[in-house]
Short mmCIF file of C-alpha atoms and ligand atoms in Angstrom, two decimals:
data_model
loop_
_atom_site.label_atom_id
_atom_site.label_comp_id
_atom_site.label_asym_id
_atom_site.label_seq_id
_atom_site.Cartn_x
_atom_site.Cartn_y
_atom_site.Cartn_z
CA UNK A 22 22.35 24.41 34.61
CA UNK A 23 20.41 25.37 31.47
CA UNK A 24 20.05 29.01 30.42
CA UNK A 25 17.16 30.97 31.93
CA UNK A 26 14.35 31.34 29.40
CA UNK A 27 11.39 33.72 29.59
CA UNK A 28 8.01 32.67 28.28
CA UNK A 29 5.72 35.09 26.43
CA UNK A 30 2.17 34.35 25.41
CA UNK A 31 -0.41 36.11 23.24
CA UNK A 32 -3.86 34.79 24.13
CA UNK A 33 -6.21 35.77 21.32
CA UNK A 34 -9.84 35.12 20.50
CA UNK A 35 -9.10 32.03 18.40
CA UNK A 36 -5.38 31.28 18.74
CA UNK A 37 -2.70 31.48 21.41
CA UNK A 38 0.92 32.07 20.36
CA UNK A 39 3.68 31.30 22.84
CA UNK A 40 7.44 31.83 22.67
CA UNK A 41 10.49 31.19 24.82
CA UNK A 42 13.13 33.94 24.77
CA UNK A 43 16.76 33.65 25.83
CA UNK A 44 18.48 36.40 27.81
CA UNK A 45 19.38 38.30 24.63
CA UNK A 46 15.70 38.46 23.67
CA UNK A 47 15.98 35.96 20.80
CA UNK A 48 13.15 33.45 20.22
CA UNK A 49 14.48 29.92 20.89
CA UNK A 50 11.15 28.06 20.72
CA UNK A 51 7.60 28.87 19.67
CA UNK A 52 4.26 27.16 19.49
CA UNK A 53 0.68 27.98 18.61
CA UNK A 54 -2.53 26.38 19.86
CA UNK A 55 -6.24 27.01 19.76
CA UNK A 56 -7.55 29.17 22.61
CA UNK A 57 -10.08 27.45 24.86
CA UNK A 58 -12.62 30.03 25.91
CA UNK A 59 -13.94 30.93 29.35
CA UNK A 60 -11.90 31.30 32.58
CA UNK A 61 -11.09 27.57 32.92
CA UNK A 62 -10.34 27.26 29.21
CA UNK A 63 -7.94 30.22 29.18
CA UNK A 64 -6.07 28.82 32.20
CA UNK A 65 -5.88 25.37 30.55
CA UNK A 66 -4.58 26.95 27.33
CA UNK A 67 -1.83 28.82 29.18
CA UNK A 68 -0.78 25.66 31.09
CA UNK A 69 -0.78 23.67 27.86
CA UNK A 70 1.44 26.27 26.14
CA UNK A 71 3.97 26.17 28.99
CA UNK A 72 4.12 22.35 28.87
CA UNK A 73 4.64 22.48 25.11
CA UNK A 74 7.49 25.02 25.41
CA UNK A 75 9.06 22.84 28.13
CA UNK A 76 8.95 19.86 25.75
CA UNK A 77 10.42 21.90 22.88
CA UNK A 78 13.28 23.22 25.04
CA UNK A 79 13.87 19.89 26.83
CA UNK A 80 13.44 21.16 30.35
CA UNK A 81 11.02 21.01 33.24
CA UNK A 82 8.25 23.64 33.14
CA UNK A 83 9.42 24.90 36.54
CA UNK A 84 12.82 25.89 35.11
CA UNK A 85 11.46 28.87 33.15
CA UNK A 86 12.42 32.26 34.61
CA UNK A 87 9.05 33.96 34.09
CA UNK A 88 5.80 34.03 32.15
CA UNK A 89 4.41 37.20 30.56
CA UNK A 90 0.94 37.11 29.04
CA UNK A 91 -0.63 39.52 26.57
CA UNK A 92 -4.41 39.25 26.65
CA UNK A 93 -7.31 41.45 25.47
CA UNK A 94 -9.45 43.30 28.00
CA UNK A 95 -8.79 45.57 30.94
CA UNK A 96 -5.68 44.52 32.81
CA UNK A 97 -4.79 45.14 36.43
CA UNK A 98 -1.06 44.37 36.36
CA UNK A 99 -0.67 44.74 40.12
CA UNK A 100 -3.33 42.15 40.87
CA UNK A 101 -2.71 40.06 37.76
CA UNK A 102 -6.38 40.22 36.88
CA UNK A 103 -8.02 40.49 33.45
CA UNK A 104 -11.56 41.86 33.12
CA UNK A 105 -14.04 42.26 30.29
CA UNK A 106 -12.20 40.14 27.73
CA UNK A 107 -15.40 39.35 25.86
CA UNK A 108 -13.85 37.71 22.81
CA UNK A 109 -12.50 34.92 25.04
CA UNK A 110 -15.63 34.80 27.26
CA UNK A 111 -13.88 36.10 30.37
CA UNK A 112 -15.65 38.63 32.64
CA UNK A 113 -12.97 38.42 35.34
CA UNK A 114 -10.02 36.09 35.82
CA UNK A 115 -7.14 36.22 38.31
CA UNK A 116 -4.98 34.60 35.66
CA UNK A 117 -1.54 35.51 37.08
CA UNK A 118 -2.28 34.08 40.51
CA UNK A 119 -3.99 30.90 39.28
CA UNK A 120 -1.31 30.15 36.68
CA UNK A 121 1.43 30.88 39.20
CA UNK A 122 -0.20 28.44 41.69
CA UNK A 123 -0.46 25.65 39.14
CA UNK A 124 3.01 26.06 37.58
CA UNK A 125 5.16 27.56 40.34
CA UNK A 126 6.27 30.32 37.93
CA UNK A 127 6.15 34.12 38.21
CA UNK A 128 3.36 35.36 35.94
CA UNK A 129 2.56 38.91 34.78
CA UNK A 130 -0.23 40.20 32.54
CA UNK A 131 -0.34 42.95 29.95
CA UNK A 132 -2.86 44.24 27.49
CA UNK A 133 -2.24 42.40 24.20
CA UNK A 134 -1.77 45.57 22.16
CA UNK A 135 0.69 47.04 24.68
CA UNK A 136 2.57 43.73 24.53
CA UNK A 137 2.57 43.92 20.72
CA UNK A 138 3.99 47.45 20.86
CA UNK A 139 6.85 46.26 23.10
CA UNK A 140 7.46 43.25 20.83
CA UNK A 141 7.32 45.27 17.60
CA UNK A 142 9.85 47.81 18.91
CA UNK A 143 12.19 44.93 19.89
CA UNK A 144 11.78 42.84 16.73
CA UNK A 145 12.04 45.81 14.35
CA UNK A 146 14.94 47.40 16.25
CA UNK A 147 13.03 50.66 16.80
CA UNK A 148 14.26 53.14 19.38
CA UNK A 149 12.66 56.32 20.72
CA UNK A 150 8.87 56.57 20.86
CA UNK A 151 6.87 53.90 19.03
CA UNK A 152 3.10 53.90 18.49
CA UNK A 153 1.68 50.52 17.48
CA UNK A 154 -1.64 50.71 15.62
CA UNK A 155 -3.59 47.49 15.91
CA UNK A 156 -5.87 47.16 12.89
CA UNK A 157 -7.65 43.98 13.90
CA UNK A 158 -11.33 43.17 14.29
CA UNK A 159 -11.29 46.22 16.54
CA UNK A 160 -8.98 49.23 16.65
CA UNK A 161 -6.59 50.35 19.36
CA UNK A 162 -3.00 51.44 19.88
CA UNK A 163 -0.10 50.65 22.21
CA UNK A 164 2.87 52.84 23.06
CA UNK A 165 6.54 52.41 23.94
CA UNK A 166 8.47 55.49 25.04
CA UNK A 167 12.26 55.10 25.05
CA UNK A 168 11.93 51.35 25.56
CA UNK A 169 9.28 51.54 28.31
CA UNK A 170 5.59 50.76 27.73
CA UNK A 171 3.14 53.59 28.36
CA UNK A 172 0.02 52.07 29.94
CA UNK A 173 -1.68 55.17 31.37
CA UNK A 174 -3.19 55.70 34.82
CA UNK A 175 -6.07 53.25 34.29
CA UNK A 176 -4.66 51.02 31.55
CA UNK A 177 -6.73 52.81 28.90
CA UNK A 178 -3.91 54.54 26.99
CA UNK A 179 -4.29 53.88 23.28
CA UNK A 180 -8.02 53.11 23.13
CA UNK A 181 -8.35 55.49 20.20
CA UNK A 182 -10.94 53.30 18.46
CA UNK A 183 -13.68 54.90 20.53
CA UNK A 184 -13.15 58.48 19.49
CA UNK A 185 -16.42 59.40 17.76
CA UNK A 186 -15.51 60.91 14.38
CA UNK A 187 -17.84 59.69 11.66
CA UNK A 188 -20.97 61.57 10.67
CA UNK A 189 -22.53 58.34 9.35
CA UNK A 190 -22.72 57.37 13.03
CA UNK A 191 -22.66 53.61 12.66
CA UNK A 192 -23.21 51.87 16.03
CA UNK A 193 -20.08 50.68 17.86
CA UNK A 194 -19.91 47.74 20.34
CA UNK A 195 -18.86 50.28 23.02
CA UNK A 196 -22.34 51.88 22.93
CA UNK A 197 -21.36 55.09 21.12
CA UNK A 198 -21.90 55.87 17.44
CA UNK A 199 -19.48 56.79 14.66
CA UNK A 200 -16.36 55.63 16.51
CA UNK A 201 -13.03 55.53 14.67
CA UNK A 202 -13.28 51.73 14.99
CA UNK A 203 -16.36 51.81 12.72
CA UNK A 204 -14.30 53.36 9.90
CA UNK A 205 -10.86 51.74 10.30
CA UNK A 206 -10.81 48.08 11.39
CA UNK A 207 -11.62 44.58 10.23
CA UNK A 208 -15.22 45.03 11.35
CA UNK A 209 -15.40 48.33 9.40
CA UNK A 210 -14.10 46.51 6.32
CA UNK A 211 -16.97 44.03 6.67
CA UNK A 212 -19.53 46.83 6.57
CA UNK A 213 -17.78 48.49 3.61
CA UNK A 214 -17.67 45.22 1.68
CA UNK A 215 -20.28 42.68 2.84
CA UNK A 216 -19.46 40.44 -0.14
CA UNK A 217 -16.04 39.82 1.44
CA UNK A 218 -17.50 37.45 4.04
CA UNK A 219 -16.18 36.88 7.57
CA UNK A 220 -12.50 37.51 6.79
CA UNK A 221 -12.57 40.15 4.04
CA UNK A 222 -8.91 41.16 4.60
CA UNK A 223 -7.71 37.79 3.31
CA UNK A 224 -9.33 38.15 -0.11
CA UNK A 225 -9.51 41.93 -0.54
CA UNK A 226 -6.34 42.37 -2.62
CA UNK A 227 -7.14 39.47 -4.95
CA UNK A 228 -10.67 40.85 -5.46
CA UNK A 229 -9.23 44.28 -6.32
CA UNK A 230 -6.75 42.66 -8.73
CA UNK A 231 -9.71 40.88 -10.37
CA UNK A 232 -11.40 44.24 -10.96
CA UNK A 233 -13.97 44.24 -8.12
CA UNK A 234 -14.98 47.91 -7.86
CA UNK A 235 -16.70 47.50 -4.48
CA UNK A 236 -13.58 45.89 -3.03
CA UNK A 237 -11.50 48.79 -4.39
CA UNK A 238 -13.82 51.35 -2.77
CA UNK A 239 -13.79 49.43 0.54
CA UNK A 240 -9.98 49.42 0.47
CA UNK A 241 -9.91 53.16 -0.17
CA UNK A 242 -12.24 53.82 2.79
CA UNK A 243 -10.12 51.59 5.00
CA UNK A 244 -6.90 53.32 3.92
CA UNK A 245 -8.38 56.75 4.64
CA UNK A 246 -9.50 55.59 8.10
CA UNK A 247 -6.07 54.11 8.86
CA UNK A 248 -4.34 57.29 7.67
CA UNK A 249 -6.58 59.25 10.03
CA UNK A 250 -5.43 56.99 12.89
CA UNK A 251 -1.79 57.64 12.00
CA UNK A 252 -2.43 61.40 12.00
CA UNK A 253 -4.16 61.13 15.39
CA UNK A 254 -1.29 59.14 16.91
CA UNK A 255 1.32 61.57 15.61
CA UNK A 256 -0.61 64.59 16.88
CA UNK A 257 -1.18 62.97 20.30
CA UNK A 258 2.25 61.47 20.98
CA UNK A 259 4.68 62.62 18.25
CA UNK A 260 6.22 59.14 17.94
CA UNK A 261 9.33 58.44 15.88
CA UNK A 262 7.59 55.45 14.30
CA UNK A 263 4.01 54.30 13.82
CA UNK A 264 3.88 50.53 13.28
CA UNK A 265 0.79 49.07 11.60
CA UNK A 266 -0.07 45.65 13.08
CA UNK A 267 -3.09 43.46 13.70
CA UNK A 268 -4.86 41.16 11.28
CA UNK A 269 -5.07 43.76 8.50
CA UNK A 270 -1.26 44.04 8.33
CA UNK A 271 -1.59 41.18 5.84
CA UNK A 272 -2.60 43.90 3.34
CA UNK A 273 1.12 44.74 3.52
CA UNK A 274 2.68 47.11 1.02
CA UNK A 275 -0.58 48.14 -0.71
CA UNK A 276 -1.90 49.26 2.70
CA UNK A 277 1.35 51.05 3.55
CA UNK A 278 1.53 52.73 0.14
CA UNK A 279 -2.13 53.75 0.39
CA UNK A 280 -1.67 55.27 3.85
CA UNK A 281 1.46 57.17 2.77
CA UNK A 282 -0.21 58.47 -0.41
CA UNK A 283 -3.24 59.64 1.58
CA UNK A 284 -1.06 61.37 4.17
CA UNK A 285 0.91 63.04 1.35
CA UNK A 286 -2.33 64.32 -0.21
CA UNK A 287 -3.48 65.81 3.09
CA UNK A 288 -0.02 67.29 3.66
CA UNK A 289 0.00 68.91 0.20
CA UNK A 290 -2.89 71.08 1.35
CA UNK A 291 -1.39 71.88 4.76
CA UNK A 292 2.03 73.36 5.56
CA UNK A 293 1.40 72.28 9.16
CA UNK A 294 0.98 68.60 8.23
CA UNK A 295 3.91 68.78 5.79
CA UNK A 296 6.17 69.70 8.71
CA UNK A 297 5.06 66.57 10.58
CA UNK A 298 6.46 64.18 7.91
CA UNK A 299 3.62 61.75 8.60
CA UNK A 300 4.26 59.25 5.80
CA UNK A 301 7.91 58.78 6.71
CA UNK A 302 7.00 57.59 10.20
CA UNK A 303 4.78 54.67 9.12
CA UNK A 304 5.95 51.05 8.86
CA UNK A 305 4.12 47.70 8.70
CA UNK A 306 4.94 44.90 11.14
CA UNK A 307 6.57 41.94 9.29
CA UNK A 308 3.91 39.31 8.78
CA UNK A 309 5.58 36.34 10.45
CA UNK A 310 6.49 38.01 13.75
CA UNK A 311 4.87 37.05 17.07
CA UNK A 312 5.12 40.62 18.34
CA UNK A 313 2.61 40.33 21.20
CA UNK A 314 4.06 37.07 22.56
CA UNK A 315 7.63 38.42 22.35
CA UNK A 316 6.59 41.70 23.98
CA UNK A 317 4.75 39.87 26.76
CA UNK A 318 7.89 37.84 27.49
CA UNK A 319 10.01 41.01 27.60
CA UNK A 320 7.51 42.70 29.94
CA UNK A 321 7.46 39.68 32.27
CA UNK A 322 9.38 39.96 35.52
CA UNK A 323 12.44 37.75 35.63
ZN1 ZN B 418 -16.74 52.71 20.17
#
């Protein structure tokens, strides 16, 4: 009999990453496909990913031990239902039940950022309390405490992007104004630097290197916002490590250096902050890791 493998999936707004993990938690197969939107499309995408992993691991799809799915939106883990996942055009979908019916496998759901926190802690070998800061189009965080995800009583733990902080009071998709998400996220970067187009993070560093002053200022605003998020997470949870992930992690070492320098500047003026050793807690997720898919597999029941 072949070894039991767990499937993990990260269903995102444009792409879906899927992995198969062995019992030790190592990735033995991975694939990526475009996400089809809407309830039927998301279900099709998940089924397609399972068939592809079955092909890659030379087994029948029914032989997998479990399927864990990380997906944006509000998750009811008990019912296996995702709600309000607007970037994949899903208002409500009983994804766990439907996918389980069509594949015969045990399926569990998790919020994508919580899944990424679990995956990052595993892939980076982090113990203790880990806060994962997702700097994507939006802004949110996920938590792992001594190896266990912290989801909160209503699955809202980590939605720090909607703390209103900015006196410029830019409108936020949540209906409030001046949210942290409007100062530290991919969408914030777009407003700081409209010339950067739809994916400003991809060209920001090269524009700065070419002497673009507006790009430099946008980067500085973004760094300050991200440093503020790190400070918030440390004050709220006192984690051993804050991992920076999400699309803007591609800014890599310049982002990490900028955040640490900013935290050091704030700490120089505050004995209280100095004690917290903020900069030493921050790391950036390695760029090629499928943290959310791996974390979803680990959180799946098997
Ligand atoms: Zn908001």
